[in-house]
Tab-separated table of C-alpha atoms (C1' of nucleotides) in Angstrom:
chain	number	residue	atom	x	y	z
A	29	MET	CA	159.396	-48.189	-21.359
A	30	GLY	CA	158.884	-49.161	-24.893
A	31	ARG	CA	161.290	-51.663	-27.120
A	32	SER	CA	164.994	-52.114	-26.318
A	33	PRO	CA	167.382	-50.256	-27.990
A	34	CYS	CA	169.808	-52.729	-28.355
A	35	CYS	CA	167.987	-54.255	-31.244
A	36	ASP	CA	168.522	-51.594	-32.662
A	37	GLU	CA	172.041	-51.015	-32.808
A	38	ASN	CA	173.981	-51.399	-35.924
A	39	GLY	CA	175.401	-53.719	-38.167
A	40	LEU	CA	174.811	-56.889	-35.328
A	41	LYS	CA	174.194	-60.302	-37.292
A	42	LYS	CA	171.146	-61.349	-37.244
A	43	GLY	CA	169.120	-64.895	-38.264
A	44	PRO	CA	170.871	-68.288	-38.103
A	45	TRP	CA	173.599	-69.192	-34.623
A	46	THR	CA	176.979	-70.689	-36.399
A	47	GLN	CA	178.106	-73.313	-34.392
A	48	GLU	CA	181.332	-71.270	-33.459
A	49	GLU	CA	178.974	-68.964	-31.867
A	50	ASP	CA	176.960	-71.572	-29.702
A	51	ASP	CA	180.507	-72.432	-28.489
A	52	LYS	CA	181.786	-68.597	-27.547
A	53	LEU	CA	178.146	-68.022	-26.120
A	54	ILE	CA	178.314	-71.701	-23.742
A	55	ASP	CA	181.950	-72.093	-22.984
A	56	HIS	CA	181.617	-67.958	-21.760
A	57	ILE	CA	178.320	-68.546	-19.183
A	58	GLN	CA	180.077	-71.824	-18.256
A	59	LYS	CA	182.976	-69.411	-16.508
A	60	HIS	CA	181.481	-65.720	-16.073
A	61	GLY	CA	177.876	-67.083	-15.675
A	62	HIS	CA	174.926	-64.465	-18.136
A	63	GLY	CA	175.082	-61.750	-16.572
A	64	SER	CA	173.430	-58.629	-17.673
A	65	TRP	CA	172.459	-59.937	-21.053
A	66	ARG	CA	173.192	-56.951	-22.418
A	67	ALA	CA	176.464	-56.636	-21.692
A	68	LEU	CA	177.689	-60.057	-22.418
A	69	PRO	CA	177.674	-59.778	-26.593
A	70	LYS	CA	181.184	-57.709	-25.843
A	71	GLN	CA	182.817	-59.526	-23.159
A	72	ALA	CA	181.822	-63.237	-24.871
A	73	GLY	CA	183.418	-61.863	-27.823
A	74	LEU	CA	179.370	-61.755	-30.429
A	75	ASN	CA	178.881	-59.993	-32.510
A	76	ARG	CA	175.746	-59.766	-30.776
A	77	CYS	CA	172.457	-58.422	-29.316
A	78	GLY	CA	171.969	-59.526	-26.182
A	79	LYS	CA	168.990	-60.458	-27.019
A	80	SER	CA	169.234	-62.960	-28.840
A	81	CYS	CA	172.267	-64.132	-26.747
A	82	ARG	CA	169.498	-64.247	-24.135
A	83	LEU	CA	167.472	-66.559	-26.549
A	84	ARG	CA	169.295	-68.221	-27.709
A	85	TRP	CA	170.561	-70.224	-24.899
A	86	THR	CA	167.071	-70.621	-23.079
A	87	ASN	CA	165.991	-71.634	-25.989
A	88	TYR	CA	168.637	-74.194	-27.234
A	89	LEU	CA	171.703	-73.797	-25.426
A	90	ARG	CA	170.709	-74.251	-22.219
A	91	PRO	CA	171.972	-78.398	-20.385
A	92	ASP	CA	169.012	-78.753	-18.950
A	93	ILE	CA	166.895	-78.581	-22.665
A	94	LYS	CA	165.022	-81.360	-23.268
A	95	ARG	CA	164.941	-82.047	-27.000
A	96	GLY	CA	163.011	-84.589	-28.931
A	97	ASN	CA	159.751	-84.940	-29.319
A	98	PHE	CA	157.190	-84.736	-26.434
A	99	THR	CA	155.272	-87.495	-24.376
A	100	GLU	CA	152.004	-88.946	-24.500
A	101	GLU	CA	151.616	-86.789	-20.747
A	102	GLU	CA	153.485	-83.633	-21.808
A	103	GLU	CA	150.402	-83.415	-24.631
A	104	GLN	CA	147.475	-83.483	-22.494
A	105	THR	CA	150.467	-81.883	-19.660
A	106	ILE	CA	149.969	-79.053	-21.971
A	107	ILE	CA	145.814	-79.082	-23.264
A	108	ASN	CA	145.488	-79.165	-20.011
A	109	LEU	CA	147.604	-76.346	-18.680
A	110	HIS	CA	146.207	-74.210	-22.133
A	111	SER	CA	142.483	-74.446	-21.108
A	112	LEU	CA	142.814	-72.860	-17.851
A	113	LEU	CA	145.443	-70.449	-18.523
A	114	GLY	CA	145.637	-70.120	-22.161
A	115	ASN	CA	148.102	-68.902	-24.579
A	116	LYS	CA	150.418	-68.653	-20.956
A	117	TRP	CA	153.836	-70.419	-22.943
A	118	SER	CA	155.234	-69.618	-20.177
A	119	SER	CA	153.687	-70.482	-17.449
A	120	ILE	CA	153.212	-73.869	-19.508
A	121	ALA	CA	156.306	-73.863	-19.489
A	122	GLY	CA	157.069	-74.062	-15.728
A	123	ASN	CA	155.657	-76.606	-15.688
A	124	LEU	CA	157.298	-78.850	-18.313
A	125	PRO	CA	160.629	-79.779	-17.060
A	126	GLY	CA	163.332	-78.900	-19.745
A	127	ARG	CA	160.887	-77.492	-22.888
A	128	THR	CA	160.574	-73.863	-23.239
A	129	ASP	CA	158.678	-71.757	-23.429
A	130	ASN	CA	159.031	-71.685	-26.757
A	131	GLU	CA	159.238	-75.175	-27.749
A	132	ILE	CA	155.794	-75.656	-26.751
A	133	LYS	CA	154.218	-72.455	-28.662
A	134	ASN	CA	155.794	-74.866	-31.719
A	135	TYR	CA	154.398	-77.693	-30.403
A	136	TRP	CA	150.547	-76.399	-29.673
A	137	ASN	CA	150.236	-74.305	-33.052
A	138	THR	CA	152.022	-77.077	-35.856
A	139	HIS	CA	150.602	-80.078	-33.697
A	140	LEU	CA	147.843	-79.777	-30.702
A	141	ARG	CA	146.173	-76.777	-32.915
A	142	LYS	CA	145.830	-79.393	-35.039
A	143	LYS	CA	144.736	-82.261	-33.428
A	144	LEU	CA	142.394	-80.330	-31.582
A	145	LEU	CA	140.617	-79.696	-34.694
A	146	GLN	CA	140.062	-82.476	-36.100
A	147	MET	CA	138.790	-83.804	-32.397
A	148	GLY	CA	135.997	-81.452	-33.203
A	149	ILE	CA	137.767	-78.994	-29.854
A	150	ASP	CA	138.349	-75.604	-31.072
A	151	PRO	CA	141.676	-75.106	-29.715
A	152	VAL	CA	141.024	-71.309	-27.874
A	153	THR	CA	137.825	-72.509	-26.111
A	154	HIS	CA	138.900	-75.969	-25.367
A	155	ARG	CA	134.553	-76.499	-26.219
A	156	PRO	CA	133.122	-78.404	-28.863
A	157	ARG	CA	132.838	-76.384	-32.342
A	158	THR	CA	129.846	-75.589	-32.526
A	159	ASP	CA	129.914	-74.332	-36.128
A	160	HIS	CA	129.789	-77.934	-37.792
A	161	LEU	CA	127.933	-79.173	-35.276
A	162	ASN	CA	124.085	-79.372	-34.553
A	163	VAL	CA	123.124	-79.003	-30.491
A	164	LEU	CA	122.722	-82.547	-30.386
A	165	ALA	CA	126.633	-82.779	-30.852
A	166	ALA	CA	126.804	-82.799	-27.178
A	167	LEU	CA	124.688	-85.823	-26.357
A	168	PRO	CA	126.887	-88.279	-26.282
A	169	GLN	CA	129.258	-86.327	-24.243
A	170	LEU	CA	127.208	-85.535	-21.741
A	171	ILE	CA	125.672	-88.894	-21.624
A	172	ALA	CA	129.572	-90.164	-21.489
A	173	ALA	CA	130.214	-87.772	-19.090
A	174	ALA	CA	127.633	-89.363	-16.274
A	175	ASN	CA	128.189	-92.603	-16.782
A	176	PHE	CA	131.042	-91.941	-15.977
A	177	ASN	CA	130.008	-92.292	-13.183
A	178	SER	CA	129.991	-95.678	-12.544
A	179	LEU	CA	134.022	-95.823	-12.532
A	180	LEU	CA	134.428	-93.002	-9.786
A	181	ASN	CA	135.368	-93.622	-5.748
A	182	LEU	CA	135.552	-90.449	-5.683
A	183	ASN	CA	132.861	-88.644	-2.120
A	184	GLN	CA	129.406	-88.961	-2.158
A	185	ASN	CA	128.750	-85.318	-3.259
A	186	VAL	CA	131.205	-84.734	-6.464
A	187	GLN	CA	129.544	-87.500	-7.937
A	188	LEU	CA	126.193	-86.207	-7.438
A	189	ASP	CA	126.674	-82.900	-8.452
A	190	ALA	CA	128.944	-84.135	-12.000
A	191	THR	CA	126.175	-86.027	-12.848
A	192	THR	CA	123.242	-84.338	-11.661
A	193	LEU	CA	124.813	-81.316	-13.917
A	194	ALA	CA	125.295	-83.416	-17.137
A	195	LYS	CA	121.023	-85.085	-16.627
A	196	ALA	CA	120.492	-81.108	-15.918
A	197	GLN	CA	122.879	-80.296	-19.461
A	198	LEU	CA	121.397	-83.639	-21.084
A	199	LEU	CA	117.294	-82.263	-20.664
A	200	HIS	CA	118.110	-78.995	-21.451
A	201	THR	CA	119.604	-79.945	-24.760
A	202	MET	CA	116.670	-82.439	-25.304
A	203	ILE	CA	114.874	-79.778	-24.300
A	204	GLN	CA	116.384	-76.551	-26.289
A	205	VAL	CA	116.186	-79.364	-29.359
A	206	LEU	CA	112.547	-80.117	-29.153
A	207	SER	CA	111.552	-76.830	-28.650
A	208	THR	CA	113.437	-75.047	-31.323
A	209	ASN	CA	114.035	-77.481	-33.743
A	210	ASN	CA	110.233	-79.846	-33.809
A	211	ASN	CA	110.382	-79.459	-37.676
A	212	THR	CA	111.627	-82.818	-38.721
A	213	THR	CA	112.634	-80.964	-42.267
A	214	ASN	CA	114.907	-78.883	-39.720
A	215	PRO	CA	118.248	-79.973	-41.179
A	216	SER	CA	119.624	-80.668	-37.820
A	217	PHE	CA	118.018	-83.593	-37.654
A	218	SER	CA	118.186	-85.391	-40.664
A	219	SER	CA	119.467	-88.747	-41.106
A	220	SER	CA	122.821	-87.591	-43.170
A	221	THR	CA	123.309	-85.353	-40.177
A	222	MET	CA	123.200	-87.354	-38.093
A	223	GLN	CA	126.258	-89.400	-39.028
A	224	ASN	CA	128.167	-86.179	-39.360
A	225	SER	CA	127.291	-85.445	-35.334
A	226	ASN	CA	128.721	-89.327	-34.525
A	227	THR	CA	131.832	-88.802	-36.486
A	228	ASN	CA	132.423	-85.421	-34.621
A	229	LEU	CA	130.947	-86.699	-31.010
A	230	PHE	CA	133.167	-89.526	-31.274
A	231	GLY	CA	136.348	-87.529	-31.728
A	232	GLN	CA	134.997	-85.751	-28.516
A	233	ALA	CA	134.030	-88.795	-27.163
A	234	SER	CA	138.341	-89.899	-27.214
A	235	TYR	CA	138.762	-86.205	-26.232
A	236	LEU	CA	137.165	-86.390	-23.320
A	237	GLU	CA	139.254	-89.168	-22.667
A	238	ASN	CA	142.534	-88.175	-23.842
A	239	GLN	CA	141.971	-85.219	-21.348
A	240	ASN	CA	142.300	-87.992	-18.707
A	241	LEU	CA	139.228	-85.684	-17.163
A	242	PHE	CA	138.022	-88.025	-14.964
A	243	GLY	CA	140.755	-89.497	-13.105
A	244	GLN	CA	143.458	-85.958	-13.410
A	245	SER	CA	146.227	-87.076	-11.862
A	246	GLN	CA	147.708	-84.674	-12.524
A	247	ASN	CA	147.581	-81.890	-9.976
A	248	PHE	CA	147.407	-77.481	-11.314
A	249	SER	CA	146.802	-76.203	-8.386
A	250	HIS	CA	149.787	-74.501	-7.596
A	251	ILE	CA	149.727	-73.340	-11.270
A	252	LEU	CA	146.450	-71.387	-10.475
A	253	GLU	CA	146.948	-69.932	-7.152
A	254	ASP	CA	150.774	-68.305	-9.011
A	255	GLU	CA	147.600	-66.983	-11.140
A	256	ASN	CA	145.757	-66.099	-9.133
A	257	LEU	CA	142.824	-68.211	-10.054
A	258	MET	CA	141.529	-69.508	-6.502
A	259	VAL	CA	137.736	-70.085	-7.632
A	260	LYS	CA	139.510	-72.126	-10.146
A	261	THR	CA	141.493	-73.372	-7.814
A	262	GLN	CA	138.541	-74.545	-6.180
A	263	ILE	CA	136.777	-76.602	-9.333
A	264	ILE	CA	140.405	-78.467	-9.942
A	265	ASP	CA	140.319	-79.658	-6.749
A	266	ASN	CA	136.951	-81.363	-7.804
A	267	PRO	CA	137.965	-83.746	-11.020
A	268	LEU	CA	134.332	-83.997	-12.329
A	269	ASP	CA	134.114	-80.690	-13.119
A	270	SER	CA	136.579	-80.290	-14.613
A	271	PHE	CA	134.282	-82.125	-17.777
A	272	SER	CA	133.114	-79.164	-18.043
A	273	SER	CA	135.581	-76.727	-19.233
A	274	PRO	CA	135.645	-78.868	-22.733
A	275	ILE	CA	132.544	-80.669	-23.342
A	276	GLN	CA	130.394	-77.109	-22.883
A	277	PRO	CA	128.419	-76.611	-25.751
A	278	GLY	CA	128.179	-72.545	-25.485
A	279	PHE	CA	124.390	-72.779	-24.616
A	280	GLN	CA	125.808	-70.128	-22.604
A	281	ASP	CA	124.747	-67.076	-24.640
A	282	ASP	CA	121.245	-68.395	-24.524
A	283	HIS	CA	118.619	-67.498	-22.110
A	284	ASN	CA	118.211	-70.444	-20.753
A	285	SER	CA	120.911	-71.661	-20.816
A	286	LEU	CA	122.624	-73.982	-17.722
A	287	PRO	CA	125.132	-72.309	-15.056
A	288	LEU	CA	128.984	-72.206	-15.548
A	289	LEU	CA	130.811	-74.657	-14.240
A	290	VAL	CA	134.162	-72.414	-14.133
A	291	PRO	CA	135.476	-69.871	-17.043
A	292	ALA	CA	135.728	-72.153	-19.962
A	293	SER	CA	137.852	-69.709	-22.611
A	294	PRO	CA	140.861	-68.058	-21.351
A	295	GLU	CA	139.323	-64.991	-22.003
A	296	GLU	CA	136.854	-65.778	-19.066
A	297	SER	CA	139.624	-66.551	-16.646
A	298	LYS	CA	140.968	-62.958	-17.342
A	299	GLU	CA	137.663	-62.188	-16.468
A	300	THR	CA	137.660	-64.278	-13.616
A	301	GLN	CA	141.292	-62.825	-12.897
A	302	ARG	CA	140.097	-59.544	-12.974
A	303	MET	CA	137.160	-60.311	-10.300
A	304	ILE	CA	139.506	-61.503	-8.303
A	305	LYS	CA	141.765	-58.450	-8.487
A	306	ASN	CA	139.425	-55.743	-7.823
A	307	LYS	CA	138.288	-58.412	-4.665
A	308	ASP	CA	134.429	-59.003	-6.734
A	309	ILE	CA	135.225	-62.647	-5.995
A	310	VAL	CA	132.283	-62.727	-4.171
A	311	ASP	CA	130.387	-61.141	-6.065
A	312	TYR	CA	131.739	-64.014	-9.115
A	313	HIS	CA	130.855	-66.742	-6.785
A	314	HIS	CA	127.377	-64.925	-5.809
A	315	HIS	CA	126.409	-63.698	-9.761
A	316	ASP	CA	122.541	-63.393	-9.252
A	317	ALA	CA	122.556	-66.446	-7.075
A	318	SER	CA	118.790	-65.981	-7.408
A	319	ASN	CA	118.306	-66.529	-11.355
A	320	PRO	CA	120.096	-70.525	-12.032
A	321	SER	CA	119.863	-69.706	-15.703
A	322	SER	CA	122.515	-66.961	-14.915
A	323	SER	CA	125.226	-67.720	-17.030
A	324	ASN	CA	127.844	-65.810	-15.215
A	325	SER	CA	127.224	-68.050	-11.631
A	326	THR	CA	129.735	-71.391	-10.779
A	327	PHE	CA	128.313	-73.973	-10.145
A	328	THR	CA	129.593	-75.982	-6.615
A	329	GLN	CA	128.778	-77.923	-4.400
A	330	ASP	CA	127.453	-75.347	-1.700
A	331	HIS	CA	125.457	-73.483	-4.049
A	332	HIS	CA	121.967	-75.633	-5.046
A	333	HIS	CA	120.415	-74.586	-8.028
A	334	PRO	CA	117.247	-75.022	-7.772
A	335	TRP	CA	116.030	-76.747	-11.370
A	336	CYS	CA	118.455	-79.011	-9.246
A	337	ASP	CA	115.164	-80.446	-7.874
A	338	THR	CA	113.219	-81.238	-10.521
A	339	ILE	CA	116.460	-83.952	-12.305
A	340	ASP	CA	117.852	-84.635	-8.636
A	341	ASP	CA	115.676	-87.985	-8.487
A	342	GLY	CA	116.002	-89.448	-11.771
A	343	ALA	CA	119.620	-91.125	-10.370
A	344	SER	CA	118.993	-94.306	-11.513
A	345	ASP	CA	119.665	-95.747	-14.947
A	346	SER	CA	115.813	-95.662	-15.279
A	347	PHE	CA	117.002	-92.082	-16.289
A	348	TRP	CA	118.622	-92.627	-18.836
A	349	LYS	CA	116.292	-94.647	-20.316
A	350	GLU	CA	113.729	-92.633	-19.875
A	351	ILE	CA	115.848	-89.884	-22.119
A	352	ILE	CA	117.083	-92.479	-24.473
A	353	GLU	CA	113.599	-93.481	-25.528
B	26	DA	C1'	163.412	-83.856	-62.288
B	27	DA	C1'	161.350	-79.926	-60.690
B	28	DA	C1'	157.687	-76.678	-59.914
B	29	DA	C1'	154.692	-75.843	-56.330
B	30	DC	C1'	153.116	-76.797	-51.372
B	31	DG	C1'	152.961	-77.522	-46.303
B	32	DC	C1'	155.297	-78.174	-42.610
B	33	DT	C1'	158.321	-76.860	-38.168
B	34	DC	C1'	160.804	-74.806	-35.114
B	35	DA	C1'	164.610	-71.210	-35.045
B	36	DA	C1'	165.017	-66.701	-34.608
B	37	DC	C1'	163.299	-62.355	-34.764
B	38	DC	C1'	159.840	-58.481	-33.618
B	39	DG	C1'	157.468	-55.639	-30.748
B	40	DC	C1'	155.957	-54.813	-27.251
B	41	DT	C1'	154.459	-55.443	-21.649
B	42	DC	C1'	156.552	-55.354	-16.907
B	43	DT	C1'	159.491	-55.327	-13.258
B	44	DT	C1'	164.494	-53.402	-11.804
B	45	DT	C1'	166.869	-49.949	-10.341
B	46	DG	C1'	168.517	-45.032	-9.124
C	28	DG	C1'	156.327	-41.096	-8.194
C	29	DC	C1'	159.464	-41.303	-11.980
C	30	DA	C1'	161.513	-42.976	-16.217
C	31	DA	C1'	165.482	-45.461	-18.412
C	32	DA	C1'	167.377	-50.313	-18.261
C	33	DG	C1'	166.780	-55.035	-18.589
C	34	DA	C1'	164.332	-58.292	-18.776
C	35	DG	C1'	160.736	-61.289	-20.061
C	36	DC	C1'	156.556	-63.241	-22.932
C	37	DG	C1'	154.173	-63.458	-26.908
C	38	DG	C1'	152.575	-63.587	-32.198
C	39	DT	C1'	155.094	-63.708	-36.860
C	40	DT	C1'	158.375	-64.800	-40.025
C	41	DG	C1'	161.028	-67.331	-43.160
C	42	DA	C1'	165.040	-70.834	-43.968
C	43	DG	C1'	165.885	-74.996	-44.621
C	44	DC	C1'	163.358	-79.354	-45.557
C	45	DG	C1'	159.759	-83.016	-47.228
C	46	DT	C1'	156.352	-84.573	-50.320
C	47	DT	C1'	153.219	-83.724	-53.724
C	48	DT	C1'	152.067	-83.015	-58.051
DNA sequence: AAAACGCTCAACCGCTCTTTG
DNA sequence: GCAAAGAGCGGTTGAGCGTTT
């Protein structure tokens, strides 16, 4: 089905709504409800197309519209939901009472997107930007993530997995750096670059905190169910795993990559949904299970990765001392 | 003072999805 | 199963306003 013909009709007014038009629309909807939007303009005495009336009502005139600045909590919710759902503005709006999809979309494009960019986070993937960061940029994040262990009072398995993952990623990062940048003249190790890294890193660390990733009280399970993202539901139920999304330093393209915990980008979410629809989610979960470096395998408590064995023994603080030294 | 520039957000466009006959 | 109508969605536009030069 193509475009609705109502907007093609000539002679219908476009552009900003006048107070008189608003009053007519409000009055009519209050008395009769909106019924058929197409029929409404005529009944209400408006020289507008039904679509325009619907938009005006849903985005501006509806009595339950909440106007004014977004709160911190709302911002967090938008960012979190956007990392899960992508540009599904209506789905995001559904979880912010009184806010419209249009308003959220505008707020994202004008404020939140820039905010994330300034923090060194790619607003599309919700991962650290790799275009201007060297590989060491991820280290303090990983350390910070692992150190959250002490802040958590969650079940032991969860702690172990998250800490293990962070350590594994750090270890992997170090190995990568050492193997690919062992030339000390490499700009990646120049003092100036390190300084730049620190600047960006702090921004990224604060992103982690802002995301409430480790104390996330918001439960998005219902949204994910709505979106048929059952795999992610499992992940989100374990708030620790959430950190995998924003801090994945983009190593998954590498043949040595550690497994991703969840599809971190909207594109990957789509792929997950596609797999669910195609009933091959089991394959997704166990994708190339024999190969721990498989970039598509999900990391859950049910799966044991051989590479974990190499670092499980390093759960003590001495592990970090050794690494950092 | 005014031109240029940048930002915000209401509104529109064109597409897809859902419902109906 | 098909086509048409209706509704909804995400992307884009442009007027209005504030700030900078």
